[in-house]
Amino acid sequence: DIQMTQSPSAMSASVGDRVTITCRASQGISNYLAWFQQKPGKVPKRLIYAASSLQSGVPSRFSGSGSGTEFTLTISSLQPEDFATYYCLQHNSYPPTFGQGTRLEIK
Amino acid sequence: EVQLVESGGGLVQPGGSLRLSCAASGFTFSSYSMNWVRQAPGKGLEWVSYISSSSSTIYYADSVKGRFTISRDNAKNSLYLQMNSLRDEDTAVYYCARDGVFDYWGQGTLVTVSS
């Protein structure tokens, strides 16, 4: 199985900050990676697909990059509604595997 | 509009069974593979099972293999998860998610395994 190592597991930041979250795959997954945002009690929401494609309706301050084994999610200027938990997901091969999550908190 | 609506969750004793359903609308259900994903209270997301559009290919997580059975009825636009021999650690919110790219998710149904 492909392991996804996500970092950091938690972080605090201020409104307006630039934030980067990283996921590393234990083997190459091409660009079969998605990023999800989940707020407490809510359904995960896909932000990025194919490593760098922005989901329709998602603000342009979110961006994704990477290919192979290393991927990043960047939020260019944090907004109050961005404080949530973020997960990466590889779907290059079954079983698909999620990163352990990054909890983004207000500083 | 794509909609996925899960149902069938509830409280069940260890060793018991439960059948989850996911009703799909707003897209051609028979053309898409489907997944079940779960999330234990306060924990991360865990993929559970996959079924291809024609039911010809099925996968399970090791944690549920031999206990859970995924199925679908394309005529009824519905996905199912039969869960047997339930354990405490199966307690979670169960989501259905569309396709191998997980682009749409249902709102989830809570399964609680407890005596």
Coordinates of C-alpha atoms in Angstrom, one line a residue:
Chain A
D1 CA 0.0 0.0 0.0
I2 CA 1.1 3.6 -0.7
Q3 CA 1.7 5.6 2.5
M4 CA 1.0 9.3 2.5
T5 CA 2.9 11.3 5.0
Q6 CA 1.4 14.7 5.6
S7 CA 3.0 17.6 7.5
P8 CA 2.6 19.4 9.7
S9 CA -0.1 17.6 11.7
A10 CA -1.2 20.9 13.1
M11 CA -0.3 24.5 12.8
S12 CA -1.4 27.9 13.8
A13 CA -1.5 30.9 11.6
S14 CA -3.0 34.4 11.3
V15 CA -5.4 35.9 8.8
G16 CA -3.4 37.0 5.8
D17 CA -0.6 34.5 6.2
R18 CA 0.7 32.3 3.5
V19 CA 0.4 28.6 4.5
T20 CA 1.9 25.5 2.9
I21 CA 1.0 21.9 3.7
T22 CA 3.0 19.0 2.3
C23 CA 2.2 15.4 1.4
R24 CA 4.9 12.8 0.6
A25 CA 4.0 9.5 -1.1
S26 CA 6.0 6.4 -0.3
Q27 CA 6.2 5.7 -4.0
G28 CA 5.4 7.6 -7.2
I29 CA 1.8 8.4 -7.8
S30 CA 2.2 10.7 -10.9
N31 CA -0.4 13.4 -10.3
Y32 CA -3.2 11.3 -8.8
L33 CA -3.5 13.4 -5.8
A34 CA -6.4 15.5 -4.3
W35 CA -6.7 17.9 -1.4
F36 CA -9.7 18.1 0.8
Q37 CA -10.9 20.6 3.4
Q38 CA -13.0 19.5 6.3
K39 CA -14.7 21.7 8.9
P40 CA -16.0 20.2 12.2
G41 CA -19.2 18.2 11.6
K42 CA -19.1 18.8 7.9
V43 CA -18.4 16.7 4.8
P44 CA -14.9 16.8 3.3
K45 CA -14.8 19.2 0.4
R46 CA -12.4 18.7 -2.6
L47 CA -10.3 21.7 -3.2
I48 CA -7.7 20.4 -5.7
Y49 CA -7.6 17.5 -8.0
A50 CA -4.9 16.1 -10.3
A51 CA -2.4 17.6 -7.9
S52 CA -2.8 21.2 -9.3
S53 CA -6.3 21.7 -10.8
L54 CA -8.6 23.9 -8.8
Q55 CA -12.1 22.6 -8.1
S56 CA -14.8 24.8 -9.6
G57 CA -16.0 27.3 -7.0
V58 CA -12.9 27.1 -4.8
P59 CA -11.2 30.5 -4.2
S60 CA -8.0 31.1 -6.2
R61 CA -6.0 31.6 -3.0
F62 CA -5.8 27.8 -2.9
S63 CA -3.3 26.1 -5.1
G64 CA -1.6 22.8 -5.4
S65 CA 1.6 21.6 -6.9
G66 CA 3.8 18.6 -7.2
S67 CA 4.1 15.3 -9.0
G68 CA 5.6 11.9 -8.3
T69 CA 6.1 11.7 -4.5
E70 CA 6.0 15.3 -3.2
F71 CA 3.0 17.6 -3.2
T72 CA 2.0 20.9 -1.6
L73 CA -1.1 22.7 -0.9
T74 CA -0.7 26.5 -0.6
I75 CA -3.1 29.0 0.7
S76 CA -1.8 32.4 -0.4
S77 CA -3.6 34.6 2.1
L78 CA -5.5 32.9 4.9
Q79 CA -9.1 34.0 5.4
P80 CA -11.1 33.3 8.6
E81 CA -13.2 30.6 6.8
D82 CA -10.0 28.6 5.9
F83 CA -9.4 27.4 9.5
A84 CA -10.2 23.7 9.1
T85 CA -8.5 20.3 8.7
Y86 CA -6.9 19.5 5.4
Y87 CA -6.3 16.0 4.0
C88 CA -4.4 14.8 0.9
L89 CA -5.5 11.7 -0.9
Q90 CA -3.7 9.5 -3.4
H91 CA -5.8 7.6 -5.9
N92 CA -3.1 6.3 -8.1
S93 CA -3.8 2.7 -7.0
Y94 CA -6.0 0.8 -4.6
P95 CA -6.2 1.1 -1.8
P96 CA -6.5 4.9 -2.0
T97 CA -4.8 6.4 1.1
F98 CA -5.3 9.7 2.9
G99 CA -2.7 11.7 4.7
Q100 CA -3.3 11.9 8.5
G101 CA -4.5 15.5 8.2
T102 CA -3.3 19.0 9.0
R103 CA -5.3 21.0 11.6
L104 CA -5.0 24.6 10.8
E105 CA -5.8 26.8 13.8
I106 CA -6.1 30.6 14.3
K107 CA -3.0 32.1 16.0
Chain B
E1 CA -27.1 18.7 -9.3
V2 CA -25.2 15.6 -8.0
Q3 CA -26.6 14.3 -4.8
L4 CA -25.6 11.4 -2.6
V5 CA -27.7 10.6 0.4
E6 CA -26.6 7.9 2.9
S7 CA -29.0 6.1 5.2
G8 CA -29.1 3.0 7.4
G9 CA -26.8 4.0 10.2
G10 CA -27.6 3.6 13.9
L11 CA -26.6 1.9 17.1
V12 CA -25.7 -1.8 17.0
Q13 CA -24.1 -4.2 19.4
P14 CA -20.7 -5.8 18.8
G15 CA -21.1 -8.8 16.5
G16 CA -24.2 -7.3 14.9
S17 CA -25.0 -6.3 11.4
L18 CA -26.1 -3.2 9.6
R19 CA -26.8 -2.3 5.9
L20 CA -26.0 1.2 4.7
S21 CA -27.5 2.6 1.5
C22 CA -26.5 5.6 -0.6
A23 CA -29.1 7.0 -3.0
A24 CA -27.6 8.8 -6.0
S25 CA -29.2 11.4 -8.2
G26 CA -28.2 14.1 -10.7
F27 CA -25.9 12.0 -12.7
T28 CA -25.8 8.7 -14.6
F29 CA -25.1 6.4 -11.7
S30 CA -24.4 3.4 -13.8
S31 CA -21.4 5.1 -15.5
Y32 CA -19.5 5.8 -12.3
S33 CA -17.6 3.7 -9.8
M34 CA -18.3 4.4 -6.1
N35 CA -16.5 4.2 -2.8
W36 CA -17.3 4.0 0.9
V37 CA -15.1 6.1 3.2
R38 CA -15.4 6.3 7.0
Q39 CA -14.2 8.6 9.8
A40 CA -14.1 7.5 13.4
P41 CA -14.9 10.2 16.0
G42 CA -12.1 12.7 16.1
K43 CA -10.0 10.7 13.6
G44 CA -8.9 11.0 10.0
L45 CA -10.5 9.7 6.8
E46 CA -10.2 6.0 6.0
W47 CA -11.2 4.4 2.7
V48 CA -13.3 1.3 3.1
S49 CA -14.4 -0.2 -0.2
Y50 CA -14.7 0.4 -3.9
I51 CA -17.0 -1.0 -6.6
S52 CA -16.7 -0.4 -10.3
S53 CA -19.7 0.8 -12.4
S54 CA -20.6 -2.7 -13.5
S55 CA -19.8 -4.3 -10.2
S56 CA -17.1 -6.3 -12.0
T57 CA -14.3 -5.0 -9.7
I58 CA -14.5 -4.7 -6.0
Y59 CA -11.9 -3.8 -3.4
Y60 CA -11.9 -3.7 0.4
A61 CA -9.6 -2.3 3.1
D62 CA -7.9 -5.0 5.0
S63 CA -9.7 -3.8 8.2
V64 CA -13.1 -4.8 6.8
K65 CA -12.3 -7.7 4.4
G66 CA -14.4 -10.7 5.0
R67 CA -16.9 -8.7 7.1
F68 CA -18.2 -6.0 4.8
T69 CA -19.8 -6.5 1.4
I70 CA -20.2 -3.6 -1.1
S71 CA -22.9 -3.9 -3.8
R72 CA -24.9 -1.6 -6.1
D73 CA -28.2 -1.6 -8.0
N74 CA -27.9 0.6 -11.1
A75 CA -31.6 0.3 -11.8
K76 CA -32.3 1.9 -8.4
N77 CA -29.4 4.3 -8.5
S78 CA -28.2 2.9 -5.2
L79 CA -25.0 1.8 -3.5
Y80 CA -25.0 -0.5 -0.5
L81 CA -22.6 -1.6 2.3
Q82 CA -23.5 -4.7 4.2
M83 CA -21.6 -4.7 7.5
N84 CA -21.4 -7.9 9.5
S85 CA -19.5 -9.0 12.6
L86 CA -19.3 -5.3 13.6
R87 CA -16.6 -4.3 16.1
D88 CA -16.2 -1.3 18.4
E89 CA -13.6 0.1 16.0
D90 CA -16.1 0.2 13.2
T91 CA -17.8 3.1 14.9
A92 CA -17.6 6.0 12.5
V93 CA -19.4 8.3 10.1
Y94 CA -19.7 6.4 6.8
Y95 CA -19.7 8.4 3.5
C96 CA -20.3 7.3 0.0
A97 CA -18.1 9.1 -2.6
R98 CA -18.3 9.1 -6.3
D99 CA -15.7 7.7 -8.7
G100 CA -12.0 7.0 -8.3
V101 CA -11.4 10.8 -7.9
F102 CA -13.8 11.2 -4.9
D103 CA -15.4 14.3 -6.5
Y104 CA -18.7 14.2 -4.7
W105 CA -19.5 13.0 -1.2
G106 CA -22.7 12.3 0.7
Q107 CA -23.5 13.9 4.0
G108 CA -22.6 10.7 5.9
T109 CA -24.4 8.3 8.2
L110 CA -23.3 7.5 11.8
V111 CA -22.7 3.9 12.8
T112 CA -22.2 3.3 16.5
V113 CA -21.1 -0.1 17.6
S114 CA -21.5 -0.4 21.4
S115 CA -23.0 -2.7 24.0

